[in-house]
XYZ file of C-alpha atoms in Angstrom:
559
model
C -82.808 26.353 35.800
C -79.182 25.378 35.927
C -76.543 28.030 36.437
C -75.396 27.751 32.830
C -78.896 28.225 31.399
C -79.378 31.318 33.639
C -75.967 32.658 32.461
C -76.893 32.163 28.822
C -80.236 33.913 29.314
C -78.580 36.833 30.943
C -76.003 37.015 28.194
C -78.693 37.098 25.558
C -80.550 39.781 27.375
C -77.388 41.784 27.640
C -76.780 41.431 23.901
C -80.238 42.780 23.237
C -79.680 45.758 25.516
C -76.328 46.380 23.832
C -77.993 47.276 20.527
C -77.748 50.979 21.423
C -74.058 50.593 22.335
C -72.605 50.188 18.852
C -72.466 46.374 18.972
C -72.863 45.173 15.383
C -74.878 42.005 15.052
C -76.256 42.171 11.462
C -74.218 42.246 8.253
C -72.850 45.654 7.445
C -70.871 46.325 4.235
C -69.319 49.352 5.981
C -67.680 47.237 8.692
C -64.332 48.887 9.642
C -62.629 45.464 9.650
C -63.093 43.201 6.664
C -61.383 40.003 5.538
C -61.590 37.917 2.385
C -60.828 34.238 2.188
C -57.865 32.869 0.295
C -57.202 29.109 0.161
C -53.849 27.512 0.938
C -53.017 23.847 0.242
C -52.743 22.494 3.775
C -55.161 20.270 5.650
C -54.687 19.656 9.408
C -54.795 15.849 9.916
C -54.955 14.938 13.622
C -55.691 11.264 12.894
C -59.177 11.564 14.449
C -60.593 8.122 15.432
C -63.850 6.868 17.019
C -61.819 6.241 20.174
C -61.389 9.985 20.678
C -57.866 10.065 21.979
C -57.163 13.445 23.575
C -54.415 14.735 21.240
C -56.714 14.395 18.222
C -58.650 17.541 19.075
C -55.663 19.646 20.185
C -53.521 19.897 17.083
C -53.120 22.934 14.940
C -50.343 25.411 15.795
C -49.157 27.684 13.013
C -46.334 30.262 12.672
C -45.818 33.312 10.483
C -42.179 34.306 10.069
C -39.697 35.354 7.395
C -37.542 32.218 7.192
C -35.416 33.421 4.249
C -35.126 37.152 5.151
C -36.620 38.385 1.897
C -39.048 40.710 3.684
C -42.155 38.613 2.996
C -43.699 36.645 5.917
C -43.932 32.866 5.265
C -46.185 30.248 6.933
C -45.253 27.075 8.829
C -47.932 24.582 9.781
C -47.565 21.861 12.460
C -49.456 18.623 11.832
C -50.506 15.398 13.508
C -49.317 11.819 13.128
C -50.538 8.274 13.515
C -52.135 8.411 16.966
C -50.821 5.020 18.108
C -47.239 5.254 17.001
C -47.019 9.067 17.197
C -45.099 8.889 13.935
C -45.704 10.582 10.621
C -46.479 7.364 8.721
C -47.867 9.220 5.680
C -47.300 12.524 3.823
C -50.774 13.584 4.948
C -49.232 14.106 8.388
C -46.266 16.241 7.233
C -45.641 19.679 8.678
C -45.563 22.188 5.904
C -43.610 25.378 5.110
C -44.995 27.748 2.525
C -42.793 30.477 0.956
C -44.469 33.819 0.301
C -43.688 35.641 -2.940
C -44.382 38.973 -1.297
C -47.760 39.322 -2.925
C -49.594 36.829 -0.732
C -49.052 33.839 -2.989
C -47.606 30.742 -1.298
C -45.451 27.883 -2.562
C -44.890 24.645 -0.636
C -41.157 24.290 0.044
C -41.350 21.729 2.867
C -39.218 19.114 1.173
C -36.375 21.470 0.262
C -36.440 22.995 3.745
C -36.348 19.605 5.485
C -39.331 20.408 7.762
C -41.743 17.528 7.187
C -41.156 16.366 10.770
C -41.339 12.960 12.369
C -43.740 13.091 15.388
C -47.184 14.199 16.501
C -46.629 17.952 16.463
C -48.956 20.462 18.110
C -47.326 23.914 18.684
C -44.587 26.148 17.341
C -42.390 28.948 18.685
C -40.181 31.117 16.500
C -36.943 32.708 17.671
C -33.289 33.237 16.588
C -31.719 31.400 19.498
C -28.134 31.654 18.191
C -28.261 35.291 16.981
C -27.146 34.410 13.479
C -29.791 36.537 11.803
C -32.077 33.654 10.789
C -35.114 32.657 12.867
C -35.264 29.071 14.166
C -38.227 26.856 14.932
C -39.140 25.061 18.131
C -41.923 22.508 17.582
C -43.751 21.104 20.603
C -45.617 17.823 20.341
C -46.906 14.702 22.014
C -44.054 12.989 23.823
C -41.481 14.657 21.511
C -40.193 18.165 20.915
C -37.987 19.290 18.043
C -35.600 22.294 17.584
C -34.865 23.170 13.970
C -31.882 25.349 13.238
C -32.276 27.739 10.310
C -29.181 27.268 8.166
C -29.736 30.500 6.261
C -29.798 28.811 2.875
C -33.463 27.746 2.845
C -32.850 24.576 4.812
C -33.223 23.554 8.434
C -31.435 21.002 10.608
C -32.880 19.059 13.504
C -30.544 19.962 16.478
C -32.741 18.710 19.273
C -30.327 16.148 20.597
C -27.318 18.535 20.358
C -29.283 21.242 22.141
C -30.187 18.901 24.996
C -33.952 19.262 24.504
C -34.742 15.596 24.038
C -34.287 14.312 27.638
C -37.340 12.605 29.139
C -38.833 13.740 32.419
C -37.805 11.279 35.218
C -40.883 11.947 37.347
C -43.659 12.448 34.796
C -42.451 10.390 31.886
C -43.031 11.612 28.289
C -44.567 15.091 28.265
C -47.132 16.504 25.845
C -46.160 20.020 24.780
C -48.442 22.527 23.053
C -45.466 24.672 22.107
C -43.808 27.422 24.105
C -42.212 30.822 23.931
C -38.794 32.401 23.422
C -37.663 35.114 25.819
C -34.442 36.361 27.323
C -34.927 35.483 30.968
C -31.698 37.075 32.255
C -31.136 39.799 29.556
C -27.797 38.287 28.577
C -28.584 38.691 24.842
C -29.501 35.013 24.358
C -33.029 33.717 23.928
C -34.164 31.166 26.454
C -37.088 28.750 26.035
C -40.292 28.163 27.988
C -42.082 24.904 27.046
C -45.779 24.749 27.819
C -46.973 21.217 28.701
C -50.555 20.030 28.792
C -51.815 16.731 30.183
C -50.167 13.471 31.252
C -51.463 11.213 28.467
C -50.940 7.498 27.696
C -52.988 5.871 24.964
C -52.919 2.494 26.722
C -54.317 3.790 30.015
C -56.544 6.605 28.647
C -60.012 6.855 30.197
C -63.123 6.209 28.076
C -65.780 8.858 28.064
C -69.169 7.882 26.505
C -71.439 10.574 25.249
C -74.767 8.969 24.312
C -74.231 6.501 21.491
C -70.607 7.471 20.891
C -67.347 8.233 22.630
C -66.069 11.747 22.969
C -63.036 13.600 24.266
C -62.680 13.353 28.060
C -62.763 16.284 30.479
C -59.332 17.492 31.559
C -60.085 16.425 35.147
C -59.568 12.818 33.990
C -55.847 13.535 33.423
C -52.916 14.494 35.678
C -51.366 17.934 35.420
C -47.743 18.319 34.275
C -45.114 21.005 34.890
C -43.900 23.516 32.364
C -40.205 23.671 31.589
C -37.567 26.399 31.490
C -34.398 25.984 29.381
C -31.538 28.523 29.735
C -29.481 29.234 26.610
C -25.803 28.392 27.235
C -24.693 30.337 24.147
C -23.025 27.350 22.475
C -26.088 25.776 20.845
C -27.049 23.956 24.037
C -29.626 24.591 26.799
C -29.735 23.798 30.470
C -32.969 22.695 32.192
C -33.531 25.088 35.078
C -37.189 24.238 35.561
C -36.752 23.219 39.178
C -34.261 25.884 40.345
C -36.273 28.625 38.558
C -39.337 27.726 40.738
C -41.547 26.950 37.666
C -41.573 23.205 38.075
C -43.219 23.500 41.480
C -46.427 24.653 39.790
C -47.706 21.942 37.434
C -50.784 22.795 35.362
C -52.604 21.963 32.193
C -51.125 24.600 29.953
C -52.891 25.589 26.700
C -51.359 28.957 26.013
C -48.502 31.281 26.943
C -48.312 35.076 26.884
C -45.007 36.857 27.416
C -44.624 40.455 28.700
C -42.884 42.573 31.276
C -46.166 43.295 33.049
C -44.706 45.449 35.843
C -42.126 47.223 33.697
C -39.189 46.245 35.857
C -37.061 45.311 32.826
C -37.522 41.558 33.098
C -39.872 39.395 31.047
C -42.690 37.574 32.819
C -45.064 35.010 31.434
C -48.710 33.952 31.838
C -50.028 30.392 31.322
C -53.674 29.773 30.450
C -54.605 26.471 32.034
C -57.452 24.121 31.140
C -60.033 23.729 33.960
C -57.519 24.658 36.630
C -55.993 27.922 37.950
C -54.034 30.049 35.546
C -50.405 30.777 36.327
C -48.507 34.114 36.268
C -44.789 33.762 36.714
C -43.054 36.967 37.779
C -39.411 37.220 36.884
C -37.453 37.991 39.998
C -34.051 37.986 38.317
C -31.135 35.561 38.412
C -33.239 32.896 36.692
C -35.951 32.813 39.475
C -39.693 33.044 38.967
C -42.479 33.507 41.542
C -45.928 32.261 40.740
C -48.231 35.242 41.605
C -51.519 34.590 39.776
C -53.818 34.800 42.802
C -52.145 37.933 44.151
C -52.326 39.536 40.721
C -56.044 38.551 40.307
C -55.562 36.445 37.175
C -55.804 32.883 38.522
C -59.517 32.934 37.932
C -62.261 35.168 36.595
C -63.943 37.286 39.235
C -66.792 34.700 39.548
C -64.147 32.231 40.842
C -65.243 29.493 38.473
C -62.720 27.314 36.681
C -62.836 27.652 32.898
C -61.367 25.858 29.924
C -58.421 28.166 29.394
C -57.217 27.906 25.771
C -54.895 30.335 24.011
C -53.803 33.737 25.290
C -52.182 36.955 24.161
C -50.504 39.486 26.468
C -50.391 43.038 25.086
C -51.462 46.571 25.844
C -55.139 46.905 24.813
C -55.952 50.392 26.248
C -52.712 52.228 25.329
C -51.755 53.015 28.918
C -48.290 51.434 28.625
C -49.067 48.305 30.605
C -49.709 44.973 28.854
C -53.106 43.404 29.364
C -54.214 39.740 29.109
C -56.810 38.321 26.686
C -57.634 34.607 26.857
C -60.429 32.433 25.434
C -62.387 29.431 26.687
C -65.517 27.458 25.766
C -69.167 28.369 25.527
C -70.910 29.522 28.777
C -67.421 30.473 30.182
C -66.667 33.755 28.414
C -63.413 35.083 27.056
C -61.668 36.749 30.058
C -59.971 40.145 29.675
C -57.606 41.153 32.500
C -56.656 44.880 32.510
C -53.261 45.704 33.932
C -53.741 48.291 36.653
C -50.076 49.395 36.605
C -49.862 48.526 40.322
C -48.667 44.960 39.980
C -52.061 43.410 39.536
C -54.991 43.142 37.111
C -58.674 43.953 37.068
C -61.192 41.625 35.444
C -62.929 43.781 32.835
C -64.632 40.961 30.926
C -68.070 42.279 31.814
C -67.426 46.009 31.535
C -65.751 45.534 28.160
C -68.929 43.692 27.013
C -66.806 40.645 26.032
C -68.678 38.507 28.637
C -71.984 39.056 26.922
C -70.578 38.822 23.404
C -68.583 35.581 23.962
C -71.026 33.632 26.148
C -72.173 31.403 23.280
C -68.747 31.111 21.654
C -66.064 28.484 21.972
C -62.633 29.934 21.317
C -59.043 28.573 20.827
C -56.619 31.223 19.638
C -56.717 34.972 20.403
C -54.243 37.234 18.663
C -54.013 40.911 19.595
C -53.166 43.233 16.661
C -54.551 46.463 15.165
C -56.534 45.097 12.139
C -58.151 48.375 11.043
C -55.093 50.565 11.705
C -57.016 52.958 13.889
C -54.450 52.991 16.697
C -56.260 50.484 18.921
C -55.368 46.837 19.057
C -58.160 44.365 18.260
C -58.463 40.654 18.994
C -58.838 38.043 16.284
C -60.303 34.855 17.788
C -60.389 31.395 16.145
C -63.519 29.556 17.177
C -64.491 25.876 17.403
C -65.391 23.419 20.147
C -63.125 20.862 21.677
C -65.752 18.094 21.183
C -66.028 15.925 18.074
C -68.550 16.673 15.351
C -70.780 13.974 16.768
C -71.587 16.276 19.662
C -73.600 18.506 17.322
C -76.381 19.652 17.400
C -76.297 19.451 21.207
C -73.157 21.615 21.084
C -72.144 24.212 18.444
C -68.940 22.310 17.494
C -68.073 23.966 14.185
C -68.049 27.753 14.457
C -66.928 30.763 12.360
C -64.057 32.945 13.502
C -64.634 36.419 14.926
C -62.692 39.638 15.410
C -63.336 41.726 18.524
C -62.853 45.335 17.446
C -61.428 47.705 20.033
C -63.642 50.800 20.162
C -60.866 52.873 21.696
C -61.362 55.666 24.169
C -64.934 54.977 25.287
C -66.318 56.447 28.468
C -66.220 53.895 31.244
C -63.202 51.991 29.991
C -62.202 49.362 27.454
C -64.983 48.391 25.030
C -65.001 45.851 22.250
C -67.567 44.780 19.595
C -67.726 41.343 17.993
C -67.632 41.169 14.196
C -68.185 37.915 12.423
C -70.371 38.116 9.267
C -69.684 41.806 9.254
C -65.922 41.120 8.879
C -66.482 38.589 6.081
C -65.598 35.659 8.321
C -68.670 33.602 7.372
C -67.516 33.387 3.753
C -66.345 29.860 4.535
C -68.283 27.132 6.365
C -67.789 26.971 10.170
C -65.072 24.622 11.331
C -63.256 23.400 14.466
C -60.656 26.157 14.214
C -57.482 25.931 16.232
C -54.233 27.956 15.870
C -53.757 31.411 14.344
C -50.996 33.812 13.470
C -50.824 37.233 11.777
C -48.576 39.076 9.313
C -48.859 41.410 6.322
C -48.712 38.847 3.515
C -49.075 41.200 0.542
C -47.298 44.317 1.908
C -50.281 46.589 1.886
C -49.899 47.655 5.513
C -52.922 45.675 6.711
C -52.351 42.588 8.848
C -53.670 39.295 7.489
C -54.376 36.097 9.464
C -53.795 32.391 8.846
C -55.966 29.886 10.726
C -56.011 26.068 11.071
C -58.953 23.751 11.568
C -59.236 20.066 12.510
C -59.774 17.920 9.423
C -60.136 20.930 7.109
C -58.133 23.133 4.794
C -56.306 26.013 6.456
C -57.719 29.492 5.944
C -55.783 32.585 4.968
C -57.853 35.705 5.705
C -56.583 38.654 3.666
C -57.309 42.004 5.350
C -59.339 44.205 3.054
C -60.488 46.696 5.687
C -61.754 49.881 4.135
C -60.351 53.361 4.768
C -57.028 54.990 4.326
C -55.585 54.707 7.807
C -51.800 55.034 8.042
C -49.456 52.460 9.594
C -45.827 51.837 10.623
C -43.875 48.643 11.112
C -40.645 48.406 13.054
C -38.158 45.619 12.374
C -35.826 45.737 15.369
C -32.390 44.168 15.430
C -30.623 43.712 18.750
C -26.835 43.929 19.156
C -26.285 43.928 22.889
C -29.824 42.508 23.265
C -30.992 39.332 21.553
C -31.037 39.656 17.726
C -34.881 39.404 17.553
C -35.155 42.167 20.155
C -37.742 40.043 22.069
C -38.590 41.970 25.158
C -37.977 45.453 23.682
C -40.724 47.972 24.713
C -41.790 50.559 22.147
C -43.706 53.843 22.544
C -45.102 55.579 19.431
C -46.398 59.139 19.553
C -48.346 60.442 16.642
C -50.538 63.557 16.885
C -52.506 63.345 20.104
C -52.277 59.547 20.409
C -49.638 57.539 22.241
C -49.338 53.730 21.789
C -47.233 50.981 23.332
C -46.251 47.493 22.353
C -43.459 45.087 23.010
C -41.593 42.451 20.913
C -42.728 38.881 21.344
C -43.409 36.077 18.872
C -45.758 34.208 21.212
C -49.466 34.469 20.555
C -52.809 32.646 20.614
C -53.014 28.860 20.830
C -49.773 26.928 20.041
C -48.805 29.575 17.515
C -46.250 32.248 16.750
C -46.395 35.616 14.932
C -42.889 36.787 14.269
C -43.297 39.719 11.871
C -42.205 43.286 12.463
C -43.945 45.258 15.189
C -47.086 46.787 13.740
C -48.721 50.166 14.622
C -51.917 51.495 13.148
C -51.936 55.323 13.078
C -55.367 56.409 11.872
C -55.205 59.680 10.000
C -51.701 60.588 11.173
C -49.333 60.659 8.193
C -46.179 60.937 10.304
C -44.948 59.813 13.733
C -43.546 62.417 16.134
C -41.613 59.981 18.283
C -40.567 56.319 18.389
C -38.944 55.384 21.700
C -37.423 51.942 22.080
C -36.353 50.480 25.411
C -34.097 47.598 24.471
C -33.720 44.562 26.755
C -30.172 45.711 27.435
C -31.626 48.780 29.123
C -30.556 51.223 26.423
C -33.174 53.771 25.277
C -33.230 54.884 21.667
C -35.363 57.575 20.079
C -36.393 58.308 16.501
C -38.107 61.561 15.646
C -40.378 62.627 12.721
C -40.754 59.189 11.199
C -42.677 58.906 7.904
C -45.398 56.247 7.852
C -46.740 53.496 5.587
C -43.466 51.619 5.524
C -41.329 49.159 7.370
C -38.496 50.850 9.284
C -35.475 48.757 10.272
C -33.833 49.841 13.529
C -30.574 48.457 14.850
C -29.653 48.761 18.469
C -26.756 51.244 18.830
């Protein structure tokens, strides 16, 4: 037997043994997390061809954010382009913006907003880089990135050239970005930008990878790694490339996802990069615009079996409510979905096996994990989009099209973090399986339950409305920085309700090539009020709110 066959056999055996450990495998109408499908008029067109050019299978970033400040989260989809020209030669390739009426009904306003785009777009990052109160859009793509300024009147302006974000790399040539993340590197109140770059790709010199009687997408080892980029906000609408002097450029990779968090609670934001078939990267913020790559020392460069995996998307939030953000990433079948628990001592422990995620995910191929509390029980869960990187012609040898899953956090279970995988139980087989890609979350209809939007290659996007049963309470915090950046990205929040304490931090970065920029969400279970909300702003100021009523959005402005 090969190692992979043995691993799969062990995983199936573990699943069987897990039947007594609350793992739900058959349909249960009483599932604590439940979604219903709602269509939306967008189809992801990656210009898939029989030649199987690499970008064709990597499209699909999506963002949830309130572009017009009406309190209802809207949806922005990135889209592909003609694969040879990398231009949007037809409306079928347009990016799309959908305005939410507050009840979960969406209207296409792309034309009026000026967001159709021009290039082969892959990822998106949301952030108010000029602190004017309206969130802006960074779009990463193949050999072209775009920064759209939100004008505050429902329109956007392409300011890429003015911002200085259109300069080619003199060593690597045109770069292929899968998006990025906004964070305030130096806590000066201005959002800076990390751009995550994938492979060095040229259609004229691309390798050919036969798979039986057809071509398929090549292994990442066939392509050269590229460096990620760091752009410091000058405060005048322009950015300065500090990739080299920050230390980040010295560590090229094949980035597929970025998670942002202050993992050692020193007051400075760090970031983790999930890399495809090479070592992951963890960049520790040392201050003064300098980062140190510490993935091996922090035990997150590899899973504990030391095998390289197809690192896809990632999210970086506290899963076990101990105040330290943890890392959840996804990969392909036979590789598992790694979970790295923050020890609070500057490093992480691989808990993929002990959490049962190794056994549950062994047969799955994942793209975009997003960490949110979907059943409002006070424990953050992980929604995972699923689908293989290979073309549909690889089936049935490979399970290419797959349903999505949500990994429910079982909370305080003896022995540590435990999760269960819900698929049919959560209603996620109501639609045919697809090659799903990006995902983002937000409360689309204002009922206090977080909904999810998902993209899929060559298929209509999916909006999954959260219909989870029960009457659990919730609280959302919409923070506004004054000394800190307006979006309060980097703020750490503690919520105490009854006997339970939770932690989270503000970031819009999540999953694969995607961005969730809604208010900070806390599920509260049966607690109808919150005893304490403590906010540690990026400026260093600490603010407390006491006896806060629940089931509402609370706006908090930095004093």
